[in-house]
PDB file of C-alpha atoms in Angstrom:
ATOM      1  CA  MET A 927     180.543  20.024 287.213  1.00 36.00           C
ATOM      2  CA  ILE A 928     180.071  22.279 290.246  1.00 36.00           C
ATOM      3  CA  VAL A 929     176.561  23.390 291.229  1.00 36.00           C
ATOM      4  CA  ASN A 930     175.981  25.469 294.345  1.00 38.00           C
ATOM      5  CA  ASN A 931     179.535  24.642 295.493  1.00 37.00           C
ATOM      6  CA  LYS A 932     178.909  20.904 295.173  1.00 36.00           C
ATOM      7  CA  VAL A 933     180.735  18.627 292.761  1.00 34.00           C
ATOM      8  CA  ILE A 934     178.164  16.722 290.685  1.00 32.00           C
ATOM      9  CA  LYS A 935     179.122  13.668 288.626  1.00 35.00           C
ATOM     10  CA  ASN A 936     177.118  11.385 286.349  1.00 39.00           C
ATOM     11  CA  ILE A 937     173.895  13.339 286.749  1.00 39.00           C
ATOM     12  CA  GLY A 938     170.731  11.477 285.786  1.00 45.00           C
ATOM     13  CA  LEU A 939     167.150  12.652 285.518  1.00 48.00           C
ATOM     14  CA  GLU A 940     166.427  11.202 288.957  1.00 48.00           C
ATOM     15  CA  ASP A 941     168.739  13.832 290.480  1.00 51.00           C
ATOM     16  CA  ILE A 942     166.986  16.795 288.926  1.00 55.00           C
ATOM     17  CA  GLU A 943     164.337  17.221 291.615  1.00 54.00           C
ATOM     18  CA  ASN A 944     166.915  17.560 294.394  1.00 56.00           C
ATOM     19  CA  MET A 945     168.974  20.065 292.437  1.00 51.00           C
ATOM     20  CA  ILE A 946     165.906  22.158 291.712  1.00 51.00           C
ATOM     21  CA  GLU A 947     165.158  22.262 295.426  1.00 53.00           C
ATOM     22  CA  ASP A 948     168.747  23.453 295.941  1.00 51.00           C
ATOM     23  CA  ALA A 949     168.257  26.145 293.335  1.00 46.00           C
ATOM     24  CA  ILE A 950     165.036  27.342 294.951  1.00 44.00           C
ATOM     25  CA  GLY A 951     166.705  27.496 298.342  1.00 45.00           C
ATOM     26  CA  CYS A 952     169.528  29.624 296.961  1.00 41.00           C
ATOM     27  CA  SER A 953     167.234  32.015 295.107  1.00 39.00           C
ATOM     28  CA  ASN A 954     167.637  35.654 296.074  1.00 41.00           C
ATOM     29  CA  ASN A 955     164.137  36.856 295.234  1.00 44.00           C
ATOM     30  CA  SER A 956     161.184  36.337 297.519  1.00 40.00           C
ATOM     31  CA  SER A 957     159.093  34.357 295.027  1.00 43.00           C
ATOM     32  CA  ASN A 958     161.690  31.556 294.934  1.00 43.00           C
ATOM     33  CA  SER A 959     161.594  31.650 291.139  1.00 45.00           C
ATOM     34  CA  PHE A 960     164.732  30.800 289.200  1.00 47.00           C
ATOM     35  CA  ASP A 961     166.008  30.721 285.662  1.00 53.00           C
ATOM     36  CA  LEU A 962     165.748  27.609 283.513  1.00 55.00           C
ATOM     37  CA  LYS A 963     169.460  27.966 282.763  1.00 58.00           C
ATOM     38  CA  LEU A 964     170.515  26.656 286.195  1.00 55.00           C
ATOM     39  CA  ILE A 965     168.771  23.327 285.838  1.00 53.00           C
ATOM     40  CA  PHE A 966     169.435  23.066 282.107  1.00 51.00           C
ATOM     41  CA  ASP A 967     173.160  23.569 282.620  1.00 55.00           C
ATOM     42  CA  VAL A 968     173.056  20.513 284.858  1.00 48.00           C
ATOM     43  CA  ASN A 969     171.420  18.324 282.227  1.00 66.00           C
ATOM     44  CA  MET A 970     171.817  19.533 278.644  1.00 71.00           C
ATOM     45  CA  GLN A 971     170.122  16.424 277.331  1.00 76.00           C
ATOM     46  CA  LEU A 972     166.923  17.336 279.171  1.00 80.00           C
ATOM     47  CA  ARG A 973     167.114  20.883 277.871  1.00 79.00           C
ATOM     48  CA  GLU A 974     167.469  19.671 274.295  1.00 83.00           C
ATOM     49  CA  LYS A 975     164.581  17.236 274.624  1.00 86.00           C
ATOM     50  CA  ILE A 976     162.219  19.878 275.997  1.00 89.00           C
ATOM     51  CA  ASN A 977     163.239  22.586 273.532  1.00 89.00           C
ATOM     52  CA  ASN A 978     163.203  20.237 270.550  1.00 90.00           C
ATOM     53  CA  TYR A 979     159.758  18.991 271.481  1.00 92.00           C
ATOM     54  CA  ARG A 980     158.381  22.510 271.774  1.00 93.00           C
ATOM     55  CA  ASP A 981     160.060  23.632 268.534  1.00 92.00           C
ATOM     56  CA  GLU A 982     158.730  20.670 266.551  1.00 92.00           C
ATOM     57  CA  ARG A 983     155.171  21.283 267.702  1.00 93.00           C
ATOM     58  CA  VAL A 984     155.393  25.024 267.001  1.00 92.00           C
ATOM     59  CA  GLN A 985     156.772  24.447 263.494  1.00 90.00           C
ATOM     60  CA  LYS A 986     153.924  22.066 262.777  1.00 89.00           C
ATOM     61  CA  PHE A 987     151.285  24.630 263.660  1.00 87.00           C
ATOM     62  CA  ALA A 988     153.102  27.574 262.065  1.00 85.00           C
ATOM     63  CA  SER A 989     153.029  25.847 258.669  1.00 83.00           C
ATOM     64  CA  GLU A 990     149.244  25.339 258.804  1.00 83.00           C
ATOM     65  CA  ASN A 991     146.881  28.192 257.821  1.00 78.00           C
ATOM     66  CA  GLU A 992     149.763  30.604 257.405  1.00 77.00           C
ATOM     67  CA  ASP A 993     147.402  33.553 256.939  1.00 80.00           C
ATOM     68  CA  LYS A 994     146.256  33.240 260.575  1.00 84.00           C
ATOM     69  CA  TYR A 995     148.272  33.739 263.714  1.00 89.00           C
ATOM     70  CA  LYS A 996     148.420  31.051 266.411  1.00 91.00           C
ATOM     71  CA  ILE A 997     148.973  31.111 270.154  1.00 94.00           C
ATOM     72  CA  ILE A 998     150.347  27.897 271.652  1.00 96.00           C
ATOM     73  CA  PHE A 999     150.605  26.881 275.309  1.00 97.00           C
ATOM     74  CA  HIS A1000     152.749  24.009 276.561  1.00 97.00           C
ATOM     75  CA  ALA A1001     153.101  22.450 280.021  1.00 97.00           C
ATOM     76  CA  ILE A1002     155.941  19.910 280.132  1.00 95.00           C
ATOM     77  CA  PRO A1003     156.759  17.982 283.342  1.00 92.00           C
ATOM     78  CA  ILE A1004     160.526  17.631 283.554  1.00 87.00           C
ATOM     79  CA  ASP A1005     160.156  13.860 283.824  1.00 85.00           C
ATOM     80  CA  ALA A1006     157.720  13.611 280.876  1.00 88.00           C
ATOM     81  CA  PHE A1007     160.233  11.801 278.675  1.00 84.00           C
ATOM     82  CA  LEU A1008     160.521   9.017 281.240  1.00 80.00           C
ATOM     83  CA  ARG A1009     156.758   8.499 281.471  1.00 73.00           C
ATOM     84  CA  THR A1010     154.837   6.388 278.933  1.00 69.00           C
ATOM     85  CA  ARG A1011     151.299   6.506 280.283  1.00 81.00           C
ATOM     86  CA  ILE A1012     148.938   8.282 282.642  1.00 83.00           C
ATOM     87  CA  ASP A1013     145.621   7.330 284.214  1.00 82.00           C
ATOM     88  CA  THR A1014     143.127   8.774 281.715  1.00 79.00           C
ATOM     89  CA  ALA A1015     140.148   7.987 283.955  1.00 78.00           C
ATOM     90  CA  LYS A1016     141.729  10.125 286.672  1.00 81.00           C
ATOM     91  CA  VAL A1017     142.394  12.849 284.109  1.00 83.00           C
ATOM     92  CA  ARG A1018     138.773  13.056 283.017  1.00 80.00           C
ATOM     93  CA  SER A1019     137.707  13.365 286.639  1.00 79.00           C
ATOM     94  CA  ALA A1020     140.304  16.098 287.202  1.00 80.00           C
ATOM     95  CA  PHE A1021     138.950  18.121 284.255  1.00 82.00           C
ATOM     96  CA  ARG A1022     135.597  18.612 285.968  1.00 76.00           C
ATOM     97  CA  TYR A1023     134.726  22.146 287.061  1.00 76.00           C
ATOM     98  CA  LYS A1024     137.709  23.632 285.229  1.00 84.00           C
ATOM     99  CA  LYS A1025     137.247  26.788 283.152  1.00 83.00           C
ATOM    100  CA  PHE A1026     140.054  26.325 280.657  1.00 87.00           C
ATOM    101  CA  PHE A1027     139.837  22.540 280.417  1.00 86.00           C
ATOM    102  CA  THR A1028     136.040  22.399 280.279  1.00 82.00           C
ATOM    103  CA  GLY A1029     134.224  20.116 277.828  1.00 81.00           C
ATOM    104  CA  HIS A1030     134.439  16.517 276.701  1.00 84.00           C
ATOM    105  CA  PHE A1031     137.854  14.966 276.062  1.00 88.00           C
ATOM    106  CA  SER A1032     138.087  12.066 273.601  1.00 89.00           C
ATOM    107  CA  HIS A1033     140.771   9.405 273.152  1.00 89.00           C
ATOM    108  CA  ASP A1034     143.068   9.101 270.164  1.00 91.00           C
ATOM    109  CA  PHE A1035     146.483   7.545 269.511  1.00 91.00           C
ATOM    110  CA  GLU A1036     148.378  10.327 271.330  1.00 90.00           C
ATOM    111  CA  GLY A1037     146.178  10.625 274.416  1.00 89.00           C
ATOM    112  CA  LEU A1038     143.173  12.870 275.087  1.00 91.00           C
ATOM    113  CA  TYR A1039     141.972  15.822 273.031  1.00 92.00           C
ATOM    114  CA  ASN A1040     139.204  18.435 273.057  1.00 91.00           C
ATOM    115  CA  ASN A1041     138.489  20.698 270.071  1.00 89.00           C
ATOM    116  CA  GLU A1042     135.622  22.588 271.704  1.00 83.00           C
ATOM    117  CA  GLY A1043     135.884  26.350 272.176  1.00 79.00           C
ATOM    118  CA  LEU A1044     138.557  28.729 270.902  1.00 81.00           C
ATOM    119  CA  PHE A1045     141.476  26.611 272.118  1.00 88.00           C
ATOM    120  CA  LYS A1046     142.156  23.090 270.874  1.00 91.00           C
ATOM    121  CA  LYS A1047     143.459  21.209 273.898  1.00 93.00           C
ATOM    122  CA  ARG A1048     145.451  17.994 274.164  1.00 94.00           C
ATOM    123  CA  LEU A1049     146.969  15.867 276.910  1.00 93.00           C
ATOM    124  CA  PHE A1050     149.658  13.473 275.679  1.00 93.00           C
ATOM    125  CA  ARG A1051     150.206  10.102 277.311  1.00 90.00           C
ATOM    126  CA  ASN A1052     153.432  11.287 278.946  1.00 91.00           C
ATOM    127  CA  GLY A1053     151.663  14.131 280.776  1.00 92.00           C
ATOM    128  CA  ILE A1054     152.413  17.029 278.408  1.00 95.00           C
ATOM    129  CA  PHE A1055     149.599  19.539 277.967  1.00 96.00           C
ATOM    130  CA  GLU A1056     149.188  21.514 274.756  1.00 96.00           C
ATOM    131  CA  ALA A1057     146.632  24.148 273.792  1.00 95.00           C
ATOM    132  CA  ILE A1058     146.433  26.107 270.543  1.00 94.00           C
ATOM    133  CA  LEU A1059     144.328  29.063 269.472  1.00 89.00           C
ATOM    134  CA  VAL A1060     144.030  29.706 265.733  1.00 79.00           C
ATOM    135  CA  GLU A1061     142.687  33.248 265.556  1.00 73.00           C
ATOM    136  CA  TYR A1062     139.519  33.336 263.519  1.00 59.00           C
ATOM    137  CA  ARG A1063     139.467  37.140 263.110  1.00 64.00           C
ATOM    138  CA  PRO A1064     143.142  37.871 262.391  1.00 58.00           C
ATOM    139  CA  GLU A1065     142.393  41.161 260.629  1.00 66.00           C
ATOM    140  CA  GLU A1066     141.483  42.707 263.983  1.00 69.00           C
ATOM    141  CA  GLY A1067     145.011  42.293 265.388  1.00 81.00           C
ATOM    142  CA  VAL A1068     146.584  40.079 268.044  1.00 88.00           C
ATOM    143  CA  ASN A1069     144.551  39.778 271.241  1.00 87.00           C
ATOM    144  CA  VAL A1070     147.368  39.676 273.802  1.00 90.00           C
ATOM    145  CA  ASN A1071     145.177  40.529 276.801  1.00 89.00           C
ATOM    146  CA  HIS A1072     142.929  37.531 276.149  1.00 89.00           C
ATOM    147  CA  SER A1073     145.987  35.294 275.704  1.00 92.00           C
ATOM    148  CA  TYR A1074     147.444  36.518 278.992  1.00 94.00           C
ATOM    149  CA  ASN A1075     144.261  35.705 280.922  1.00 93.00           C
ATOM    150  CA  GLU A1076     143.866  32.308 279.257  1.00 93.00           C
ATOM    151  CA  PHE A1077     147.505  31.379 279.867  1.00 96.00           C
ATOM    152  CA  LYS A1078     147.144  32.149 283.558  1.00 95.00           C
ATOM    153  CA  LYS A1079     144.089  29.870 283.718  1.00 94.00           C
ATOM    154  CA  PHE A1080     145.998  27.201 281.776  1.00 95.00           C
ATOM    155  CA  VAL A1081     148.873  27.286 284.280  1.00 96.00           C
ATOM    156  CA  ASN A1082     146.709  27.288 287.415  1.00 94.00           C
ATOM    157  CA  GLU A1083     144.357  24.549 286.248  1.00 93.00           C
ATOM    158  CA  SER A1084     147.086  22.308 284.839  1.00 94.00           C
ATOM    159  CA  LEU A1085     148.908  22.503 288.179  1.00 94.00           C
ATOM    160  CA  ASP A1086     145.686  21.332 289.876  1.00 91.00           C
ATOM    161  CA  ILE A1087     145.348  18.457 287.404  1.00 91.00           C
ATOM    162  CA  TYR A1088     148.979  17.415 287.816  1.00 91.00           C
ATOM    163  CA  GLY A1089     148.385  17.328 291.558  1.00 89.00           C
ATOM    164  CA  GLU A1090     145.432  14.963 291.120  1.00 86.00           C
ATOM    165  CA  LEU A1091     147.592  12.766 288.876  1.00 86.00           C
ATOM    166  CA  ASP A1092     150.353  12.653 291.516  1.00 86.00           C
ATOM    167  CA  ILE A1093     152.784  14.355 289.133  1.00 86.00           C
ATOM    168  CA  SER A1094     154.749  16.402 291.634  1.00 81.00           C
ATOM    169  CA  CYS A1095     157.881  17.341 289.669  1.00 82.00           C
ATOM    170  CA  PRO A1096     158.380  20.929 288.444  1.00 87.00           C
ATOM    171  CA  ILE A1097     156.626  21.848 285.199  1.00 92.00           C
ATOM    172  CA  VAL A1098     158.152  23.856 282.336  1.00 93.00           C
ATOM    173  CA  TYR A1099     155.626  26.289 280.836  1.00 96.00           C
ATOM    174  CA  PHE A1100     155.889  27.881 277.405  1.00 96.00           C
ATOM    175  CA  ILE A1101     153.796  30.310 275.400  1.00 97.00           C
ATOM    176  CA  THR A1102     154.460  30.892 271.695  1.00 96.00           C
ATOM    177  CA  PHE A1103     152.926  33.297 269.174  1.00 94.00           C
ATOM    178  CA  THR A1104     153.410  32.341 265.508  1.00 92.00           C
ATOM    179  CA  ASN A1105     152.602  34.028 262.184  1.00 89.00           C
ATOM    180  CA  VAL A1106     152.542  37.504 263.760  1.00 89.00           C
ATOM    181  CA  LYS A1107     154.780  39.264 261.229  1.00 88.00           C
ATOM    182  CA  GLY A1108     153.438  42.762 260.580  1.00 84.00           C
ATOM    183  CA  ARG A1109     150.509  42.338 262.977  1.00 85.00           C
ATOM    184  CA  SER A1110     149.705  44.851 265.702  1.00 85.00           C
ATOM    185  CA  MET A1111     148.032  44.218 269.008  1.00 85.00           C
ATOM    186  CA  ILE A1112     144.308  44.968 269.273  1.00 81.00           C
ATOM    187  CA  GLU A1113     144.034  48.599 270.448  1.00 70.00           C
ATOM    188  CA  GLY A1114     147.805  48.606 270.911  1.00 69.00           C
ATOM    189  CA  PRO A1115     150.611  50.994 269.949  1.00 70.00           C
ATOM    190  CA  ILE A1116     152.734  50.798 266.818  1.00 66.00           C
ATOM    191  CA  LEU A1117     154.895  47.681 266.514  1.00 64.00           C
ATOM    192  CA  ASN A1118     158.515  47.940 267.599  1.00 61.00           C
ATOM    193  CA  ASP A1119     159.513  45.006 265.378  1.00 64.00           C
ATOM    194  CA  CYS A1120     157.124  44.292 262.508  1.00 73.00           C
ATOM    195  CA  GLU A1121     159.451  41.703 260.866  1.00 82.00           C
ATOM    196  CA  ARG A1122     159.484  39.129 263.663  1.00 88.00           C
ATOM    197  CA  ASP A1123     157.140  36.239 262.888  1.00 91.00           C
ATOM    198  CA  VAL A1124     157.530  34.084 266.026  1.00 93.00           C
ATOM    199  CA  LEU A1125     157.444  35.232 269.651  1.00 94.00           C
ATOM    200  CA  ASN A1126     158.890  32.455 271.802  1.00 93.00           C
ATOM    201  CA  PRO A1127     159.960  33.661 275.265  1.00 93.00           C
ATOM    202  CA  THR A1128     162.160  31.406 277.363  1.00 90.00           C
ATOM    203  CA  GLY A1129     160.063  28.949 279.336  1.00 91.00           C
ATOM    204  CA  VAL A1130     159.612  29.150 283.092  1.00 91.00           C
ATOM    205  CA  ILE A1131     159.679  26.362 285.670  1.00 90.00           C
ATOM    206  CA  ILE A1132     156.756  26.372 288.088  1.00 90.00           C
ATOM    207  CA  LYS A1133     156.318  23.905 290.911  1.00 82.00           C
ATOM    208  CA  ASP A1134     153.431  25.407 292.888  1.00 83.00           C
ATOM    209  CA  LYS A1135     150.838  28.158 292.659  1.00 89.00           C
ATOM    210  CA  ASP A1136     152.837  30.608 294.752  1.00 89.00           C
ATOM    211  CA  GLN A1137     155.007  31.154 291.685  1.00 89.00           C
ATOM    212  CA  VAL A1138     152.252  31.608 289.108  1.00 93.00           C
ATOM    213  CA  GLY A1139     151.640  35.350 289.503  1.00 91.00           C
ATOM    214  CA  ILE A1140     155.208  36.479 288.968  1.00 92.00           C
ATOM    215  CA  GLU A1141     156.145  33.864 286.369  1.00 93.00           C
ATOM    216  CA  VAL A1142     153.160  34.544 284.110  1.00 94.00           C
ATOM    217  CA  GLU A1143     153.868  38.269 284.339  1.00 94.00           C
ATOM    218  CA  ASN A1144     157.511  37.761 283.420  1.00 94.00           C
ATOM    219  CA  ILE A1145     157.034  35.328 280.534  1.00 95.00           C
ATOM    220  CA  PHE A1146     154.820  37.948 278.876  1.00 95.00           C
ATOM    221  CA  VAL A1147     157.330  40.816 279.207  1.00 95.00           C
ATOM    222  CA  PRO A1148     159.053  40.186 275.808  1.00 94.00           C
ATOM    223  CA  ILE A1149     155.612  39.837 274.198  1.00 93.00           C
ATOM    224  CA  TRP A1150     154.363  43.159 275.594  1.00 91.00           C
ATOM    225  CA  ASN A1151     157.657  44.759 274.529  1.00 89.00           C
ATOM    226  CA  HIS A1152     157.259  43.415 270.982  1.00 89.00           C
ATOM    227  CA  PHE A1153     153.876  45.084 270.693  1.00 88.00           C
ATOM    228  CA  GLY A1154     155.215  48.425 271.900  1.00 85.00           C
ATOM    229  CA  TYR A1155     154.515  48.385 275.643  1.00 86.00           C
ATOM    230  CA  ASP A1156     157.290  49.435 278.036  1.00 86.00           C
ATOM    231  CA  GLU A1157     156.950  46.584 280.546  1.00 86.00           C
ATOM    232  CA  ASP A1158     159.787  45.206 282.675  1.00 88.00           C
ATOM    233  CA  TYR A1159     160.413  42.073 284.729  1.00 86.00           C
ATOM    234  CA  LEU A1160     159.033  41.707 288.239  1.00 83.00           C
ATOM    235  CA  PHE A1161     161.166  40.470 291.107  1.00 76.00           C
ATOM    236  CA  ASP A1162     158.380  40.107 293.636  1.00 67.00           C
ATOM    237  CA  VAL A1163     154.774  38.899 293.470  1.00 56.00           C
ATOM    238  CA  PRO A1164     152.324  41.795 292.953  1.00 53.00           C
ATOM    239  CA  GLU A1165     150.628  42.289 296.316  1.00 55.00           C
ATOM    240  CA  LYS A1166     147.081  42.432 294.947  1.00 50.00           C
ATOM    241  CA  GLU A1167     147.444  39.772 292.282  1.00 50.00           C
ATOM    242  CA  GLY A1168     149.337  36.856 293.803  1.00 47.00           C
ATOM    243  CA  ASN A1169     148.465  33.752 291.841  1.00 47.00           C
ATOM    244  CA  GLN A1170     144.933  34.734 290.824  1.00 49.00           C
TER     245      GLN A1170
END
């Protein structure tokens, strides 16, 4: 296989970090963001593991309370499937003073969880974060603006926590809307596609906070489009927004 004019043989997960750095260096846009396809083409097994994991979790939640829509966030370190445990004491310390991850986290078989507030939050023992909102007033429509703001907090704060846990590899972020068939956005225009039940944009890889502004904007573009807004992808970080 040839990547960036280099012949690569017998690629293992330990090589991924270096190839991502190569990809960032070759990026043409100023934010140094890049498509998941480049790294996933290098290691299809990793791509399948990440996508299968996300799909299995989404299917689980979609089948529960089918009359209500759900919004699901995932943060998956690219080396998560090599890791079997994290320092939970460090994690609890890292959660302090966070807005999204506020509250008390308890232990269970899978790791740490917190069911306080609108989002149910979980940190698995391999470092994967998951948060799910089950909308309690679904008749009012899908609250995309709230989801956008919460997802940005989720990304920024999880990056801080990963830093405190010494998890320095790039993180794959996903957002998924399920059970949205026929639902409009709160105070939004008429649906472009009222038959689609799952909105699952391609995930984005984020390594540091300089990328957050543009990547969060871009992962939401297909979602805004679904609900009738004429948004398009950004190729530079908005000057006033940055990673706030």
